[in-house]
XYZ file of C-alpha atoms in Angstrom:
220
model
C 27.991 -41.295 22.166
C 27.083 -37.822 19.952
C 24.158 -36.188 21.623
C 21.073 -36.246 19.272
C 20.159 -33.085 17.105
C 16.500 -32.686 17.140
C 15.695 -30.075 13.824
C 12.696 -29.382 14.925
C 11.924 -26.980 18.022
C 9.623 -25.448 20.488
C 8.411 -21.871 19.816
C 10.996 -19.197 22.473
C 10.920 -15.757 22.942
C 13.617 -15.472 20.101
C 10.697 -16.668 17.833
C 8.490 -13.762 18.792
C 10.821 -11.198 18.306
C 11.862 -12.507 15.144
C 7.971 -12.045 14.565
C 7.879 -8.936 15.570
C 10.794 -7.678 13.700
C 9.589 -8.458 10.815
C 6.332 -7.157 10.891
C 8.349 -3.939 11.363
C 9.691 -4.482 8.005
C 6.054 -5.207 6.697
C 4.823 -1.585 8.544
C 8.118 -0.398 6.622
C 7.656 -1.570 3.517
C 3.412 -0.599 3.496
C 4.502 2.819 4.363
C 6.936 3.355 2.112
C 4.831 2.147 -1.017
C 2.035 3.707 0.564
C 3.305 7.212 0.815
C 4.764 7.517 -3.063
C 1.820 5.701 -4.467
C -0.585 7.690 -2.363
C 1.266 11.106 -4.186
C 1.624 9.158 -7.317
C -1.821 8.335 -7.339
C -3.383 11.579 -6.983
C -1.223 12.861 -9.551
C -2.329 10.382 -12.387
C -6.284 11.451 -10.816
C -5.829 14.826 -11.829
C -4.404 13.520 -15.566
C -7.634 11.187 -15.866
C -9.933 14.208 -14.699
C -7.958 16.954 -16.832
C -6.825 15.086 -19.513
C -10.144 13.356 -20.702
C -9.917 11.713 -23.867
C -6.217 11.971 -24.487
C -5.401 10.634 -20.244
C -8.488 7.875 -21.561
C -6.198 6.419 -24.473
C -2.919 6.762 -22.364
C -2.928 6.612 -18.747
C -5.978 4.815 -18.539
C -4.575 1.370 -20.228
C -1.151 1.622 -18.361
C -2.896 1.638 -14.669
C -5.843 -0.590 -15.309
C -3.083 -3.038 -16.311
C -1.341 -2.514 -12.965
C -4.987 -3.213 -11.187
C -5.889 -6.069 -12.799
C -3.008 -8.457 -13.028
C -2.672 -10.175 -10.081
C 0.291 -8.373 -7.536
C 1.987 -11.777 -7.552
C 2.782 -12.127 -10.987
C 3.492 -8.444 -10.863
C 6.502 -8.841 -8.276
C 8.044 -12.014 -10.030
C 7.588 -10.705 -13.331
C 9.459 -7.620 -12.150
C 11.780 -8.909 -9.884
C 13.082 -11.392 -13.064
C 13.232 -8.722 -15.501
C 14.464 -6.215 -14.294
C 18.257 -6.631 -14.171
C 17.587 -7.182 -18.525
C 17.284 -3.725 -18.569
C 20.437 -3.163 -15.813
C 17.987 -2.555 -12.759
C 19.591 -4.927 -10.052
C 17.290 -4.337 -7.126
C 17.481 -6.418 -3.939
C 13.738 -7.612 -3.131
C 13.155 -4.745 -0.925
C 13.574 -2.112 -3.482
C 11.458 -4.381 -6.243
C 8.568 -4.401 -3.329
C 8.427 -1.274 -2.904
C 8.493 -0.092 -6.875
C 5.434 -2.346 -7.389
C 3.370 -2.116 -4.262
C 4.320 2.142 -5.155
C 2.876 1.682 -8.723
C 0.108 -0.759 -7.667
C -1.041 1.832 -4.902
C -1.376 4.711 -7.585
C -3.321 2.386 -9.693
C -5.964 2.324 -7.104
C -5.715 5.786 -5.903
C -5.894 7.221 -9.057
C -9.430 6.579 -9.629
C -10.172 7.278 -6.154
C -8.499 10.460 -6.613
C -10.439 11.271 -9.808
C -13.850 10.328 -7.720
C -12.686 13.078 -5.107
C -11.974 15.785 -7.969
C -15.391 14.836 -9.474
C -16.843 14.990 -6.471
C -16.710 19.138 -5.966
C -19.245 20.476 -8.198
C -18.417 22.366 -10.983
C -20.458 25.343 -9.557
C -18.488 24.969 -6.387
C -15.328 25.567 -8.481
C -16.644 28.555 -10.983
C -17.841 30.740 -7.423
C -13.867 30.050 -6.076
C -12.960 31.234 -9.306
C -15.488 34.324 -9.429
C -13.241 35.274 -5.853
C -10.228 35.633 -7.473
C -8.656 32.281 -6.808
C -6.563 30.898 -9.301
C -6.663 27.203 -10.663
C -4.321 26.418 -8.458
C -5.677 28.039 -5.698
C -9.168 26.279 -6.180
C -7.427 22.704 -6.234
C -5.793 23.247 -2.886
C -8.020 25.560 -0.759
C -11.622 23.774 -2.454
C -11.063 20.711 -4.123
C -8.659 18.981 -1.965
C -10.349 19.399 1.349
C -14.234 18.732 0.177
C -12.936 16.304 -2.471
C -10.367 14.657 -0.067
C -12.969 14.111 2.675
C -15.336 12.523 0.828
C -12.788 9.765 -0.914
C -11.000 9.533 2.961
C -12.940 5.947 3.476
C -11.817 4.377 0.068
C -8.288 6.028 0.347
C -8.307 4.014 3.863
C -9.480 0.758 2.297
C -6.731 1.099 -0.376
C -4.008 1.373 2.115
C -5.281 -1.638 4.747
C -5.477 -3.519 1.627
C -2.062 -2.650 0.342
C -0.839 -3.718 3.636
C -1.809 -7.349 3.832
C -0.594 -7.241 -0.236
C 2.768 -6.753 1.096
C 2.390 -10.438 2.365
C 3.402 -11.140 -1.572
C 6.395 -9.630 -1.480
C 7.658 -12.730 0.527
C 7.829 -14.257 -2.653
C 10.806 -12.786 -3.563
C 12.493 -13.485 -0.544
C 12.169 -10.540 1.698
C 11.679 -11.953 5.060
C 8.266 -9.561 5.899
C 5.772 -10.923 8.504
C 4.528 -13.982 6.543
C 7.664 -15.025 5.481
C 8.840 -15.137 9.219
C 5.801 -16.964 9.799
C 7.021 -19.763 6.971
C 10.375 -20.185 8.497
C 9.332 -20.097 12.005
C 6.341 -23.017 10.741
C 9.396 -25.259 8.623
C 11.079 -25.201 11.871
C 9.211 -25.749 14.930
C 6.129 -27.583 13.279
C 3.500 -25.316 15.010
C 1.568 -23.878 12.588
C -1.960 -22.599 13.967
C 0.290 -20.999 16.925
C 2.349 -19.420 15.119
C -0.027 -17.944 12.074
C -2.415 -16.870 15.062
C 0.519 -14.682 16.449
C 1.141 -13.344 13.271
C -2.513 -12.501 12.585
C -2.182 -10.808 15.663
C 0.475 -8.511 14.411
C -1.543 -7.347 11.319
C -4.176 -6.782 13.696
C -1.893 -4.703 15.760
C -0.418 -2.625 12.980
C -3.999 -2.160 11.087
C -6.280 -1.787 13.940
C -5.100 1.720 14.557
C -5.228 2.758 11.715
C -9.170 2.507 10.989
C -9.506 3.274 14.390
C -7.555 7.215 13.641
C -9.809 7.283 9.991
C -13.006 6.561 11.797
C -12.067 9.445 14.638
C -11.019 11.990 11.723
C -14.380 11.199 9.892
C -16.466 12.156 12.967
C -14.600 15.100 13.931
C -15.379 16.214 9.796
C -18.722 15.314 10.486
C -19.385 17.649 13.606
């Protein structure tokens, strides 16, 4: 007689370090998008601060489309499309262009509150000492301007994190979609979404932990 094939399985140690690998490719993927959009986003700040009216009727439109459609419809839409126009990007790369772009949506404003934020008579006296425009952006408005956004810079990126969840959509086997295949197979749901809850724990708890230490050591 053939010995019975059960489909279905108990959760092993395999299991957890399939978990655990792929939240390393969700800390991958959040940093990578992250990091450009974080530079990205500043950028387009100083165009909506500098530019005014002409950034308003530009700039403006293109990112507030990129925050307010929803990130899901964002990835498919992409993810479809783009090889019309010869882009053939594994679901990796498409991630990471979109969470990149989404990020510097939302910095960009926060990035515009921290220019906004240094006072314009703050900025003439660096200028009365010589300091060129240049020279007043980095040594003036980036540190007083960058401290004061620091909190909502932090929120963008936690949030941009668990976002990245989305990205399983297009079949990039991140932390949640490890969680899906690991559920379709052994049947043990609540164990195995607690573990990964865990994980984004794990990889965000640190991280407000290190902004809330770097905001008291500004504050002393």
């Amino acid at each position: 007689m053939e010995p019975t094939i059960s489909f279905f399985s108990g959760f092993t140690p395999n299991d957890l370090l399939f978990l655990g690998e792929a939240a390393l490719r969700t800390l991958w993927i959040s940093v990578l998008s992250i990091s450009i959009g974080t530079v990205l986003g500043v950028f387009f700040g100083w165009i909506l601060f500098e530019g005014k009216w002409a950034a308003a009727l530009t700039v403006a439109p293109v990112l507030d489309i990129f925050r307010s459609v929803p990130l899901i419809i964002q990835l498919v839409l992409f993810y479809n499309f783009a090889p019309i126009v010869g882009l053939n990007l594994d679901p990796f790369a498409s991630g990471v262009v979109i969470l990149t772009i989404y990020t510097a949506a939302l910095v960009a404003n926060v990035a515009r509150g921290g220019i906004e934020a240094v006072g314009t008579p703050m900025r003439r006296a660096a200028r009365s000492l010589g300091m060129s425009y240049w020279q007043d952006l980095r040594h003036v408005v980036l540190p007083i301007g960058g401290r004061a956004v620091f909190p909502a810079w932090v929120g963008v990126a936690l949030g941009v994190m668990k976002d990245s969840a989305l990205v399983s959509v297009l079949g990039y086997v991140e932390l949640l979609k490890a969680s899906q295949i690991l559920i379709t197979r052994t049947q043990e749901p609540f164990l195995i979404l607690s573990i990964a809850g865990a994980f984004y724990f794990a990889l965000s708890y640190p991280i407000s932990r290190y902004a809330a230490s770097l905001e008291k050591r500004w504050a002393q």
